PDB file of C-alpha atoms in Angstrom:
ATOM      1  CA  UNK A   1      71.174  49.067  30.503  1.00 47.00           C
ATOM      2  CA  UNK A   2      71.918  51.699  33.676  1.00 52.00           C
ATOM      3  CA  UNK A   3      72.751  51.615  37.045  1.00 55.00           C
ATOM      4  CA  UNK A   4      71.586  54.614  39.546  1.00 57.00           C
ATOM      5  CA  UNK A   5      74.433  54.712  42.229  1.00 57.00           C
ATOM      6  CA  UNK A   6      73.408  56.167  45.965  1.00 58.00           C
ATOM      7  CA  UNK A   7      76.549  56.458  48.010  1.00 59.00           C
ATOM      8  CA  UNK A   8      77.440  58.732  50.513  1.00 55.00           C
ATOM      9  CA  UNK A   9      80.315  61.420  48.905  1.00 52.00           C
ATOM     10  CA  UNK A  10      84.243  60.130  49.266  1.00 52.00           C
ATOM     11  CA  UNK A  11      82.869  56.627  50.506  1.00 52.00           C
ATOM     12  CA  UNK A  12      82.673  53.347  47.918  1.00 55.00           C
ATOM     13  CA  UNK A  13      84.782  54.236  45.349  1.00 55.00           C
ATOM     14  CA  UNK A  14      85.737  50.897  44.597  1.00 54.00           C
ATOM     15  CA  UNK A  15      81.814  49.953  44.533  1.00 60.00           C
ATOM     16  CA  UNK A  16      81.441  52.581  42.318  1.00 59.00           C
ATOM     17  CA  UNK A  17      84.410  51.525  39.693  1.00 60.00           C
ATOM     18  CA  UNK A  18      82.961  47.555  39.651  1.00 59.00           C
ATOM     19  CA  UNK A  19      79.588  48.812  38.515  1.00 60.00           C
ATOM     20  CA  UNK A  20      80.801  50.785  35.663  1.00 60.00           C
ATOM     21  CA  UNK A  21      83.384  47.834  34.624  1.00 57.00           C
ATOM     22  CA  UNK A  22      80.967  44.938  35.335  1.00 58.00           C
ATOM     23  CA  UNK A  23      77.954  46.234  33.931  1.00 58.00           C
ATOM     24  CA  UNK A  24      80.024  47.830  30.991  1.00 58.00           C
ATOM     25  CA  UNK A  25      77.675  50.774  31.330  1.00 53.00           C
ATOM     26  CA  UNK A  26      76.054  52.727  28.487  1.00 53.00           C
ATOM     27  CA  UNK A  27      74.517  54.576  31.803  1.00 56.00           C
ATOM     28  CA  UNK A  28      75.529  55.070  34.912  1.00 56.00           C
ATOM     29  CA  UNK A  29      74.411  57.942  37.337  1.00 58.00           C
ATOM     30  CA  UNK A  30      75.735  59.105  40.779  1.00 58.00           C
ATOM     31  CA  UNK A  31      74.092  60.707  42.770  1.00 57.00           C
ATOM     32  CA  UNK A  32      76.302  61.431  46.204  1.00 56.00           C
ATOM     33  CA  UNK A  33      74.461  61.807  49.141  1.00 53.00           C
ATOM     34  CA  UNK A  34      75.496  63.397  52.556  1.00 53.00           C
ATOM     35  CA  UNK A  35      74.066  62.422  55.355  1.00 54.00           C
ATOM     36  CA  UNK A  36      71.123  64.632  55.840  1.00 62.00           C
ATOM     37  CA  UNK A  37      71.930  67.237  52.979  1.00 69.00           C
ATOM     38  CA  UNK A  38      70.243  67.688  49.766  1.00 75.00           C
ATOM     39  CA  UNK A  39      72.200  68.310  46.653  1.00 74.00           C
ATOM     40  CA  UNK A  40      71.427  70.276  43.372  1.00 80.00           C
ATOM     41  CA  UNK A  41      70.830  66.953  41.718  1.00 82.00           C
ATOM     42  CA  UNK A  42      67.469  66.051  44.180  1.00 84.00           C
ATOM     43  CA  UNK A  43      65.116  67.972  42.040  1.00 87.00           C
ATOM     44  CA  UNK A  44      66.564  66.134  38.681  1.00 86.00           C
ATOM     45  CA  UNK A  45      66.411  62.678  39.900  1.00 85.00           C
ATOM     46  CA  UNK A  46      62.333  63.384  41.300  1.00 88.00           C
ATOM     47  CA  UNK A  47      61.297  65.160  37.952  1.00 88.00           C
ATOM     48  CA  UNK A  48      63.513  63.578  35.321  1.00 86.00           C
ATOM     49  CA  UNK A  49      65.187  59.970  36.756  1.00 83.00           C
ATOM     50  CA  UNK A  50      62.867  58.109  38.468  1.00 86.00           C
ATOM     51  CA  UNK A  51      60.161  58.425  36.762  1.00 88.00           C
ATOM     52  CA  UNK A  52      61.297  56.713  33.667  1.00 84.00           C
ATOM     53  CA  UNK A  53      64.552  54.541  36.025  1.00 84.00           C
ATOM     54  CA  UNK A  54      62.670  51.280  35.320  1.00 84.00           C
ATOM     55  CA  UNK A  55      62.954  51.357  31.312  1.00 84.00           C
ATOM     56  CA  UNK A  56      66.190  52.819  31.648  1.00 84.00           C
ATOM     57  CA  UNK A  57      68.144  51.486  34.308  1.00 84.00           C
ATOM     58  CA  UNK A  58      68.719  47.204  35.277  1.00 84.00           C
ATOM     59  CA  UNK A  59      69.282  48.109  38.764  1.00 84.00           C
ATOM     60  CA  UNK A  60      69.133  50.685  41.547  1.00 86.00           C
ATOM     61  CA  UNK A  61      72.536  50.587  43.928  1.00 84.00           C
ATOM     62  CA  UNK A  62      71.951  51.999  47.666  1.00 88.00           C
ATOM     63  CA  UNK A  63      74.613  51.647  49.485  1.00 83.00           C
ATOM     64  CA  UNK A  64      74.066  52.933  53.048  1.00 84.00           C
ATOM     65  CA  UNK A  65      70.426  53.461  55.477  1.00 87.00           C
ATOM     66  CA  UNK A  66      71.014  57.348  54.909  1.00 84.00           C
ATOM     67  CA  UNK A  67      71.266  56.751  51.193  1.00 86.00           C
ATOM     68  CA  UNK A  68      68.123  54.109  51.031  1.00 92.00           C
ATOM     69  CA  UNK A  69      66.208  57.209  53.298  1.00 90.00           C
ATOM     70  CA  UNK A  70      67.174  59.604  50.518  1.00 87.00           C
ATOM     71  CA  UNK A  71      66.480  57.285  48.009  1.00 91.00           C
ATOM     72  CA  UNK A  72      62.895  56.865  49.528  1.00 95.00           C
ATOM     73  CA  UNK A  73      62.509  60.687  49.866  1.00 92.00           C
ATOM     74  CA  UNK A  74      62.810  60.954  46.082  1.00 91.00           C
ATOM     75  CA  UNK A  75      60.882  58.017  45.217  1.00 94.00           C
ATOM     76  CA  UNK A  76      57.880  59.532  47.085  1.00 95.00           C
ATOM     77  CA  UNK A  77      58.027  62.810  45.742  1.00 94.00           C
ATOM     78  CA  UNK A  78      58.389  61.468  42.398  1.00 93.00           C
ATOM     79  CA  UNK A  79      54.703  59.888  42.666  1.00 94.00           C
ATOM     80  CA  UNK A  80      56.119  55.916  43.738  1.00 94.00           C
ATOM     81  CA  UNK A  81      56.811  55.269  40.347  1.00 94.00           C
ATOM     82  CA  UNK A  82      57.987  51.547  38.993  1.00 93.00           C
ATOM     83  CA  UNK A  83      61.495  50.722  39.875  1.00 93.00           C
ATOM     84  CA  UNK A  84      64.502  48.234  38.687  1.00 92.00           C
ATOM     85  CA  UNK A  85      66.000  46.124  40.924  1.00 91.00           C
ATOM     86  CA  UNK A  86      67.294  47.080  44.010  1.00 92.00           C
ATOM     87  CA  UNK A  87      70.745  45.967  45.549  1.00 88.00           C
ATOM     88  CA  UNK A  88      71.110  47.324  48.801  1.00 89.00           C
ATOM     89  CA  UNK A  89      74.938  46.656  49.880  1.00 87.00           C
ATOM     90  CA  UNK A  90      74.185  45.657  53.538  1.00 87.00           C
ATOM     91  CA  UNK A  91      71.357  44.612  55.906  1.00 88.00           C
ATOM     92  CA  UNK A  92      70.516  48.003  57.567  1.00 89.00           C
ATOM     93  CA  UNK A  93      69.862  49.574  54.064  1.00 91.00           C
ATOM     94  CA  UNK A  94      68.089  46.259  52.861  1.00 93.00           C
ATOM     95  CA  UNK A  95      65.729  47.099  55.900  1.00 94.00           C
ATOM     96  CA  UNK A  96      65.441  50.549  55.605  1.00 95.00           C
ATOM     97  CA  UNK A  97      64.025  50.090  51.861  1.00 97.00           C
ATOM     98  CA  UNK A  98      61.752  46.892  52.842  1.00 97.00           C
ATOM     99  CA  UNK A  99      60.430  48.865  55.658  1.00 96.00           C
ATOM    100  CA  UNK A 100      59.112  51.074  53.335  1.00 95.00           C
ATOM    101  CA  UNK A 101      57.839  48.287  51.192  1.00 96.00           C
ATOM    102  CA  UNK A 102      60.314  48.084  48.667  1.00 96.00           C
ATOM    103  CA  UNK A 103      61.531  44.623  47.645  1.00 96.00           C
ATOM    104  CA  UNK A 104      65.424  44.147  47.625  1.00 95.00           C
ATOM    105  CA  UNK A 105      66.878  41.924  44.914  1.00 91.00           C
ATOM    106  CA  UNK A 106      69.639  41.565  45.940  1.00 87.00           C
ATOM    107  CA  UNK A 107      72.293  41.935  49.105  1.00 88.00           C
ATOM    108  CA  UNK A 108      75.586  40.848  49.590  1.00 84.00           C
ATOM    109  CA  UNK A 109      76.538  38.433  52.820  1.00 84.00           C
ATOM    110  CA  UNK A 110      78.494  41.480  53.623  1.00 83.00           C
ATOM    111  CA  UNK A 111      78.595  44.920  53.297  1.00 77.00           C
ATOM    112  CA  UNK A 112      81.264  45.663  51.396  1.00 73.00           C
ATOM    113  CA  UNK A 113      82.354  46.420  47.718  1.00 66.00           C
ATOM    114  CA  UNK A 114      84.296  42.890  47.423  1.00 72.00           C
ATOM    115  CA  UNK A 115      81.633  40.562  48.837  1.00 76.00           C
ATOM    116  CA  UNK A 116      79.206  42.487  46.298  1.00 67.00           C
ATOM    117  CA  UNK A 117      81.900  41.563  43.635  1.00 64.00           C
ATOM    118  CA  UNK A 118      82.357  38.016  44.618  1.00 73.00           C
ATOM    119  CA  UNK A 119      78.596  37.436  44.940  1.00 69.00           C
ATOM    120  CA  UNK A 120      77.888  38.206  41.251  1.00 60.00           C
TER     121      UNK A 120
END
């Protein structure tokens, strides 16, 4: 199985290193996101990602509200297809993707890389 990591760039790194060592990852993709910017890797993750994330991936990481609003961008351009899980590492992004009807599977009681790692 996969993980798709949103972050914002330079922020979670530690986040970032427990999902490839805990999972053991045969996939893992990051996608950095900057607050309102849009990298090169958008038009990938619409057209060749998400469409096919929920027979490829276990789980969907998003790890801030900008992220989860990127996140949703995508997800809507890419036709709402069938998603993994999603953990959404705090309460502001867990509402930010169930406002938008998403269902979170998981959250940590805080929002932070070692209550995610203690919680699992």
């Amino acid at each position: 199985f996969g993980v798709f990591f949103f972050a914002e760039l330079g922020r979670e790194l530690l986040l970032r290193c427990f999902f490839r060592l805990f999972f053991l990852l045969r996939s893992c993709v990051e996608l950095p996101c900057i607050e309102f910017a849009q990298l090169p890797g958008f038009d990938a993750l619409v057209t060749d990602h998400l469409p096919n994330s929920h027979s490829t991936y276990s789980h969907i990481a998003i790890t801030s509200p900008e992220s989860a609003r990127f996140f949703l961008r995508a997800w809507d351009l890419a036709g709402r297809p069938p998603l993994p899980a999603l953990a959404a590492v705090g309460a502001a992004t867990a509402a930010t993707l169930t406002s938008a009807g998403l269902p979170v599977a998981f959250t940590p009681p805080t929002a932070t890389a070692a209550s995610l790692s203690a919680s699992l």
